[in-house]
XYZ file of C-alpha atoms in Angstrom:
564
model
C 50.132 81.833 92.463
C 51.505 82.583 95.833
C 49.647 85.080 97.907
C 50.860 87.032 100.739
C 49.388 85.435 103.718
C 47.610 88.133 106.415
C 47.927 87.703 110.231
C 51.051 87.301 112.173
C 54.142 89.431 112.478
C 56.755 90.546 109.776
C 59.788 91.409 111.520
C 63.312 89.397 111.353
C 65.752 89.039 108.146
C 67.808 85.996 108.507
C 70.485 84.964 106.112
C 70.423 81.403 104.943
C 73.245 78.971 103.656
C 76.282 80.326 102.132
C 77.177 78.000 100.001
C 77.520 78.306 96.245
C 75.013 78.239 93.665
C 74.997 74.813 91.505
C 75.908 75.291 87.830
C 73.377 76.719 85.753
C 71.898 73.584 84.617
C 68.243 74.081 86.272
C 68.900 77.461 84.412
C 66.549 78.738 82.170
C 68.204 79.299 78.719
C 68.740 82.544 76.916
C 65.704 83.932 75.351
C 63.828 86.881 74.427
C 63.103 89.126 77.687
C 60.408 91.970 76.270
C 62.069 95.207 77.407
C 60.981 98.424 76.006
C 63.519 100.258 78.413
C 66.787 98.559 77.869
C 67.047 96.683 74.390
C 70.531 95.150 75.103
C 69.174 92.955 77.840
C 67.606 90.713 75.770
C 71.687 89.671 74.505
C 72.096 88.850 78.517
C 72.670 85.085 79.750
C 69.400 84.453 81.906
C 70.580 82.586 85.057
C 67.143 81.975 86.697
C 63.137 83.073 85.519
C 60.220 82.569 87.966
C 57.335 84.090 89.506
C 57.499 86.424 92.717
C 55.034 88.800 94.076
C 56.456 92.188 94.269
C 54.050 95.111 95.926
C 50.642 94.114 95.386
C 51.072 92.552 91.608
C 52.286 88.693 91.064
C 55.437 89.504 89.017
C 57.366 87.254 85.874
C 60.987 87.769 87.330
C 63.896 87.401 85.559
C 67.525 87.121 86.700
C 70.280 87.610 84.238
C 74.031 88.297 84.587
C 73.569 92.161 85.040
C 70.522 93.022 86.382
C 66.953 91.666 87.971
C 64.332 92.580 86.105
C 60.378 92.106 86.515
C 56.980 92.783 84.838
C 53.306 92.150 86.106
C 51.860 89.199 84.723
C 49.397 90.318 82.544
C 45.860 89.325 81.852
C 44.305 88.947 78.436
C 43.937 91.867 76.900
C 42.212 93.788 73.620
C 44.955 94.641 71.607
C 46.167 98.424 71.408
C 45.182 98.965 75.054
C 48.044 101.522 75.183
C 47.002 102.921 78.807
C 47.604 99.279 80.123
C 50.968 99.268 78.601
C 52.422 102.447 80.290
C 51.190 101.297 83.708
C 53.141 97.500 83.098
C 56.443 98.926 82.410
C 59.266 96.773 83.168
C 61.355 97.435 86.237
C 64.613 96.557 87.127
C 67.763 96.855 89.363
C 71.113 96.669 88.375
C 73.263 93.670 90.369
C 75.844 95.796 91.121
C 73.650 98.084 93.593
C 72.390 95.069 95.471
C 74.612 95.111 98.446
C 73.007 92.113 100.670
C 70.241 89.215 100.447
C 68.300 87.846 103.327
C 65.658 85.460 103.553
C 62.195 87.192 105.112
C 60.243 85.440 107.557
C 57.056 85.708 109.914
C 57.508 85.235 113.470
C 54.544 84.395 115.705
C 54.403 84.396 119.436
C 53.356 81.269 119.678
C 55.666 79.690 116.756
C 59.121 77.890 117.432
C 61.870 77.292 115.372
C 62.724 79.724 112.116
C 59.384 80.826 111.349
C 57.154 80.893 108.057
C 59.405 81.541 104.994
C 57.739 84.612 103.107
C 60.380 85.247 100.348
C 63.640 87.181 99.592
C 64.392 90.379 100.673
C 67.273 92.257 98.437
C 69.323 95.459 100.155
C 69.875 97.865 97.571
C 71.711 100.967 96.663
C 70.248 103.990 95.336
C 71.357 107.101 94.018
C 68.966 110.058 94.583
C 69.844 113.894 94.847
C 72.863 115.719 95.489
C 75.096 112.985 95.000
C 73.723 110.826 97.856
C 73.305 107.388 98.407
C 70.808 105.827 100.631
C 69.604 101.951 101.697
C 66.359 100.403 100.200
C 64.804 96.956 100.251
C 62.842 94.965 97.401
C 60.665 92.217 98.889
C 60.658 88.867 96.665
C 57.423 87.300 98.160
C 57.016 83.776 97.394
C 56.023 80.632 99.992
C 58.019 77.948 98.766
C 60.715 76.695 100.253
C 62.521 75.136 97.546
C 62.016 77.778 95.122
C 63.409 80.779 97.166
C 66.461 78.620 98.361
C 67.364 78.573 94.988
C 67.193 82.065 94.123
C 68.672 82.973 97.705
C 72.018 80.688 96.596
C 72.161 82.541 93.027
C 71.996 86.231 94.816
C 74.649 84.713 97.420
C 77.117 83.903 94.672
C 76.239 86.493 92.677
C 77.258 88.799 95.666
C 80.580 86.669 96.495
C 81.897 87.423 92.750
C 82.149 91.306 93.786
C 85.586 90.773 95.402
C 86.441 94.672 95.833
C 83.673 94.582 98.566
C 85.101 94.223 102.250
C 84.622 91.430 104.509
C 86.387 92.525 107.186
C 87.051 96.417 108.307
C 89.349 98.064 111.226
C 87.079 101.068 113.094
C 88.868 103.970 114.547
C 86.422 106.008 116.799
C 87.277 109.509 117.793
C 84.508 109.859 120.455
C 85.596 113.689 121.036
C 84.836 114.352 117.417
C 82.507 117.979 116.872
C 80.005 117.601 119.729
C 80.951 113.977 120.696
C 78.628 112.316 118.458
C 80.668 109.992 116.578
C 79.747 107.203 118.761
C 76.111 107.726 118.355
C 76.873 108.026 114.710
C 78.659 105.107 114.276
C 76.174 102.577 116.436
C 72.868 104.202 114.946
C 73.618 104.530 111.568
C 76.647 103.050 110.324
C 76.970 99.455 112.034
C 73.258 98.507 111.465
C 74.420 98.834 107.549
C 77.651 97.062 107.971
C 75.495 94.218 109.884
C 73.305 94.010 107.032
C 76.002 93.636 104.630
C 77.695 91.421 106.636
C 80.787 92.931 107.117
C 82.872 92.049 109.919
C 84.227 94.829 112.177
C 86.986 95.513 115.028
C 86.157 98.558 116.673
C 88.647 100.803 118.461
C 87.658 104.146 120.177
C 90.574 106.580 120.504
C 91.250 108.014 123.555
C 93.954 110.465 123.047
C 95.328 112.738 119.954
C 97.935 110.536 118.423
C 96.136 107.494 119.577
C 94.979 106.219 116.043
C 98.738 106.611 114.804
C 100.310 104.834 117.774
C 97.756 102.288 116.954
C 98.158 101.421 113.505
C 101.817 101.383 113.815
C 102.022 98.208 115.484
C 98.783 96.431 115.414
C 98.117 93.462 113.416
C 96.160 94.376 109.728
C 96.350 91.136 108.029
C 92.791 90.091 108.191
C 91.239 93.614 107.133
C 90.298 94.555 103.842
C 90.207 98.312 104.940
C 90.294 100.982 107.643
C 87.490 103.071 108.697
C 87.576 106.252 110.689
C 84.728 107.710 112.473
C 85.641 111.487 113.240
C 86.779 114.794 111.769
C 89.401 115.920 109.264
C 92.055 115.792 111.994
C 90.876 112.092 112.767
C 90.750 111.042 109.150
C 94.170 113.135 108.559
C 95.932 111.401 111.158
C 94.928 107.882 110.099
C 95.885 108.454 106.681
C 99.305 109.742 107.667
C 99.389 106.338 110.263
C 98.287 104.242 107.059
C 101.042 105.939 104.830
C 103.822 105.310 107.421
C 102.989 102.111 107.939
C 103.498 101.765 104.358
C 106.757 103.133 104.080
C 108.106 101.220 107.006
C 106.769 97.662 105.507
C 108.764 98.908 102.243
C 111.846 99.100 104.164
C 111.885 102.976 103.483
C 113.681 105.542 105.864
C 110.791 107.984 107.206
C 112.847 110.589 108.515
C 113.519 111.641 104.703
C 110.873 110.278 102.084
C 111.481 111.494 98.335
C 109.215 108.830 96.488
C 106.974 107.347 99.248
C 104.800 103.884 98.290
C 101.104 104.105 98.508
C 99.156 102.673 101.626
C 98.194 98.877 101.523
C 94.709 99.244 102.535
C 91.921 101.881 101.319
C 90.375 104.127 104.272
C 87.379 104.819 104.572
C 86.058 108.284 106.242
C 82.985 108.620 108.404
C 81.956 112.340 108.725
C 81.317 113.190 112.110
C 83.043 116.537 112.727
C 82.033 119.978 112.018
C 83.397 120.365 108.750
C 84.018 117.119 107.250
C 86.325 118.759 104.106
C 87.956 115.100 103.378
C 84.409 113.230 103.189
C 82.634 116.199 101.588
C 85.527 116.659 98.568
C 85.190 112.904 98.229
C 81.604 112.305 98.217
C 80.871 115.558 97.013
C 78.556 115.656 100.358
C 79.369 115.286 104.274
C 76.271 112.788 104.310
C 76.871 109.467 106.893
C 74.918 106.877 105.080
C 76.402 108.021 102.021
C 79.884 107.160 103.138
C 78.746 104.135 104.678
C 77.111 102.706 101.348
C 80.502 103.551 99.740
C 82.405 101.376 101.911
C 80.170 98.552 101.458
C 79.799 98.576 97.715
C 83.672 98.720 97.631
C 83.675 102.115 95.725
C 87.557 102.727 95.517
C 88.947 106.716 94.740
C 92.825 106.926 94.262
C 93.607 110.159 96.138
C 96.475 112.326 96.112
C 98.382 113.154 99.322
C 101.194 115.887 100.210
C 104.467 115.490 101.956
C 105.593 118.072 104.099
C 108.965 118.401 105.037
C 111.599 120.899 106.315
C 115.169 120.865 105.779
C 116.216 117.538 106.248
C 113.360 116.315 108.384
C 109.802 114.608 106.919
C 107.177 116.461 109.084
C 103.889 114.245 107.618
C 101.589 113.167 105.158
C 98.671 115.581 104.789
C 96.020 116.696 101.763
C 95.734 120.555 102.350
C 97.426 123.097 104.267
C 97.320 126.758 105.013
C 99.853 129.246 106.333
C 99.501 133.078 107.571
C 95.862 133.598 108.887
C 94.573 130.371 108.482
C 97.207 128.660 110.898
C 97.178 131.554 113.125
C 93.677 131.310 113.804
C 94.037 127.701 114.393
C 96.732 128.186 116.838
C 94.554 130.498 118.929
C 91.799 127.985 118.911
C 94.297 125.194 119.867
C 94.964 127.393 122.684
C 91.368 127.808 124.164
C 90.210 124.315 123.709
C 88.479 124.839 127.085
C 85.652 126.719 125.099
C 82.830 124.859 123.172
C 83.390 124.495 119.648
C 81.512 127.003 118.546
C 82.582 129.452 120.913
C 86.086 128.675 120.314
C 86.018 128.798 116.398
C 84.204 132.632 116.782
C 86.675 133.348 119.300
C 89.353 132.317 117.162
C 88.280 134.066 114.063
C 87.393 137.196 115.684
C 91.292 137.511 117.120
C 92.737 136.699 114.268
C 90.924 139.349 112.176
C 91.482 141.922 114.764
C 95.332 141.193 114.791
C 95.525 140.881 111.001
C 99.062 141.127 109.402
C 101.316 139.856 106.918
C 103.720 137.418 107.148
C 107.120 138.499 104.696
C 107.466 135.158 102.977
C 109.740 133.853 100.043
C 107.716 131.463 97.866
C 109.315 128.944 95.516
C 106.863 126.867 93.253
C 106.917 124.125 90.321
C 104.306 124.610 87.979
C 102.272 121.921 86.944
C 103.169 120.479 83.398
C 100.253 118.407 82.185
C 99.216 119.057 78.627
C 95.893 118.267 79.122
C 95.263 120.718 82.352
C 97.460 123.377 80.504
C 95.441 123.859 77.650
C 92.335 123.858 80.452
C 93.834 126.144 82.324
C 95.058 128.364 79.472
C 91.514 128.367 78.572
C 90.260 129.469 81.570
C 92.612 132.560 81.454
C 95.042 131.455 83.924
C 98.526 133.578 83.961
C 101.169 132.421 81.427
C 103.510 132.350 84.082
C 101.387 129.000 85.665
C 101.981 127.217 82.524
C 105.975 126.778 82.547
C 108.108 123.803 83.975
C 110.503 125.689 85.740
C 110.846 126.828 89.063
C 109.523 130.134 89.628
C 109.744 132.246 92.610
C 107.420 135.331 94.256
C 108.446 137.488 97.603
C 106.808 139.861 99.590
C 103.849 140.061 102.159
C 101.397 137.549 102.258
C 98.036 137.388 104.750
C 97.325 133.813 103.752
C 99.321 130.974 101.649
C 97.088 127.895 100.742
C 98.216 124.592 99.377
C 95.697 122.214 98.297
C 96.053 118.720 96.641
C 91.942 118.426 97.059
C 88.884 120.916 96.469
C 88.290 121.009 100.195
C 84.784 121.124 99.965
C 82.717 122.055 103.024
C 79.101 123.138 103.940
C 80.558 126.719 104.448
C 82.423 126.340 101.352
C 80.615 124.748 98.768
C 82.613 125.555 95.452
C 85.387 124.303 97.583
C 88.745 126.044 98.761
C 90.474 125.069 95.733
C 87.456 124.499 93.410
C 89.588 124.100 90.188
C 91.479 120.949 92.079
C 90.681 117.375 91.535
C 91.322 114.371 93.624
C 93.952 112.728 91.882
C 95.384 114.816 88.847
C 98.600 114.955 90.631
C 98.470 118.686 91.272
C 98.034 120.978 93.741
C 96.704 124.144 94.063
C 98.856 127.369 95.578
C 96.348 130.395 96.723
C 98.445 133.392 97.854
C 96.540 136.272 99.257
C 98.836 139.407 99.385
C 98.881 141.901 102.372
C 95.584 144.338 101.532
C 93.029 146.346 103.887
C 91.417 144.210 106.759
C 87.759 144.480 104.839
C 89.115 143.400 101.234
C 90.502 140.304 103.266
C 86.628 139.758 104.335
C 85.439 140.249 101.214
C 87.535 137.647 100.014
C 86.992 135.675 102.855
C 82.966 135.776 101.932
C 83.275 134.854 98.510
C 84.064 131.093 99.643
C 80.554 130.660 100.691
C 79.082 131.963 97.230
C 78.832 131.055 94.129
C 80.776 133.947 93.019
C 84.817 133.839 92.142
C 86.698 134.223 95.616
C 89.862 134.597 93.658
C 88.833 137.733 91.596
C 90.629 140.206 93.372
C 93.843 141.850 92.561
C 95.972 140.615 95.618
C 94.805 136.751 95.400
C 96.781 134.757 92.950
C 96.516 131.176 92.056
C 98.928 128.665 91.035
C 98.429 124.832 89.953
C 101.398 123.847 90.715
C 103.826 120.076 91.917
C 105.963 121.190 94.330
C 105.885 124.244 96.586
C 108.721 125.906 99.305
C 107.884 128.417 101.847
C 110.464 130.021 103.520
C 109.391 132.824 106.067
C 111.116 135.532 107.123
C 111.087 135.919 110.834
C 112.918 138.785 111.138
C 110.752 141.062 108.918
C 106.914 140.983 110.127
C 107.925 140.770 113.692
C 105.905 137.326 114.228
C 105.117 136.754 117.947
C 103.591 133.793 119.109
C 102.720 135.132 122.660
C 100.383 137.434 120.833
C 98.558 134.201 119.119
C 99.106 131.293 121.426
C 99.168 132.752 125.091
C 102.267 133.543 127.265
C 102.817 130.143 127.889
C 103.864 129.208 124.116
C 106.521 131.503 124.373
C 109.054 129.001 124.407
C 108.631 128.344 120.541
C 110.620 130.760 119.547
C 109.831 131.990 116.162
C 107.835 128.927 115.160
C 105.563 129.613 112.573
C 101.982 128.096 112.894
C 100.809 125.645 109.910
C 97.168 124.350 109.620
C 97.327 120.834 108.167
C 94.355 119.354 107.762
C 92.681 121.089 110.607
C 96.195 119.955 112.604
C 98.013 122.340 114.137
C 101.903 122.095 113.279
C 104.661 124.082 114.289
C 107.669 124.787 111.890
C 110.454 127.258 112.610
C 112.012 127.061 109.111
C 111.202 126.201 105.275
C 108.410 123.958 104.508
C 108.590 121.974 101.100
C 105.770 120.386 99.942
C 105.574 118.081 97.178
C 102.113 116.025 95.527
C 102.238 112.340 95.143
C 99.422 110.863 92.975
C 97.037 108.458 93.590
C 98.905 107.539 97.016
C 96.021 106.332 98.935
C 92.669 105.038 98.076
C 89.692 106.234 99.920
C 86.270 104.535 100.159
C 84.300 107.123 97.695
C 82.976 107.663 94.390
C 84.187 106.857 91.023
C 85.963 109.321 88.600
C 83.342 108.162 85.885
C 80.693 109.783 88.734
C 82.574 112.434 89.478
C 82.839 113.631 85.854
C 79.151 113.024 84.818
C 78.024 115.196 87.783
C 78.910 118.846 86.610
C 77.318 120.823 89.016
C 79.232 119.076 92.139
C 80.924 122.527 93.083
C 77.305 123.900 93.916
C 75.491 121.335 95.224
C 75.499 122.488 98.504
C 75.014 126.095 98.416
C 71.430 125.742 99.328
C 72.403 124.237 102.583
C 75.045 126.729 103.229
C 72.946 129.672 102.934
C 70.695 127.947 105.500
C 73.192 127.914 108.594
C 75.645 130.269 110.189
C 78.707 129.874 108.785
C 82.255 130.315 109.148
C 82.408 133.434 107.115
C 79.113 134.788 108.604
C 81.693 134.923 111.704
C 83.580 137.433 109.312
C 80.487 139.595 108.714
C 79.873 139.661 112.746
C 83.502 140.846 112.988
C 82.953 143.468 110.386
C 80.509 144.907 112.347
C 81.712 144.886 115.254
C 85.280 146.582 114.001
C 82.923 149.003 111.811
C 85.003 147.904 108.685
């Protein structure tokens, strides 16, 4: 039995040859493999069987079609020793959770060449609490070169069979995101995992707003399996918009008026390095860099709905969510004060937008979502009957805020999400309107986003599940004055109204038409099965949110300042 050698320094892990494994002529024929935890394993074809040292135990290791299983080799014992059976249960790891394999070697100062072979190291993706993923390793120790070579080549052959996993990625890194941490996040947390997985990368550091858009319009993407954005929501939205625009161009569609867009040709990975990371949080259930990276490495694909924003006769952009009214004005103020630090800018913008809170006179037309399954769910949840028709409807009046969202828009400051009943790919959007009310009542509504209470349980808040929305502001009613919100140097914009689209400011003077397009882009993220199994995902970050100074804590500060 091979034993672990003492002395020397165990350090570098190096990959071996890439040739495919030979046919399973030398493989152990299918046989019964004792398994008290998973009886179905007995029916699997056994590919290899051998002895390795795992931890401090010599183990009988079996590689089957779906899993790697091992059990300590038992000495002779008395029958019925239940305590010994309990301590030596079979352990296993599913092959789909392995993302890399390396040969493990020991190196010493005097030794030349490749070092002394110790065995094989498997790199594994593990699920932990709160939807997080983490990388781990499993060492299979055996000093036989021939034995390890057979197993190593078989593992390489198995990993090569996961065709959905990317082998080459285009990386777009925004160094200005949040506190300018994106570069550090990528090179310290993301790149090492990509290298272990053997993924080739081409990194471009964006230099200005719109740089990613201009790059993706012309750069060669044929050799890449996906595009990864390292940055905040604005960066991710820009890259998604660019990929979809490129898809329309490649399909020969006219981009000035897009009615039925085609889907993006490459999946998009989102590494959260911004302040809120709404897209990453809604996608993975948590804003965690390693989790996002491992989803990319494992090739987990999540189709996501995307909205098109257009005005009369003109396409504006692709996006996932938008806010008009308070949300748009607050962003407009923040954009006009970019000389401030991010935290100061947000504080100032929220306080000023609340201090000058005023409604917009609007006419809102919408087409309700007509899925029969969702129809029953919404009726069971007490949605108004008017939300369950399939004809255009119209509401009008004075609105403090209008939100249109095709994704849940979860983040650390809104653990339930800004639109908690929305899913990533059910072909619908959430339309949430806040009619004119007092400042204290509106602030109470905002504060509810940071709690587990119903943020829509107010008489002035209405929610609808829709497929299309048209928002037509009446500029001559509420007296919108751009100079009050944006500063004197932007008064030339006339009666343009600010929209917050995925954290980007969009100025529009006329009606905006928003239409949702199901599964228009693939993002690297959790599968729908995992999402359905995680029933508590809407409140998973509430504990984290309660420990931070949140956006809605700023509202509390404003309440004290204004004595409301």
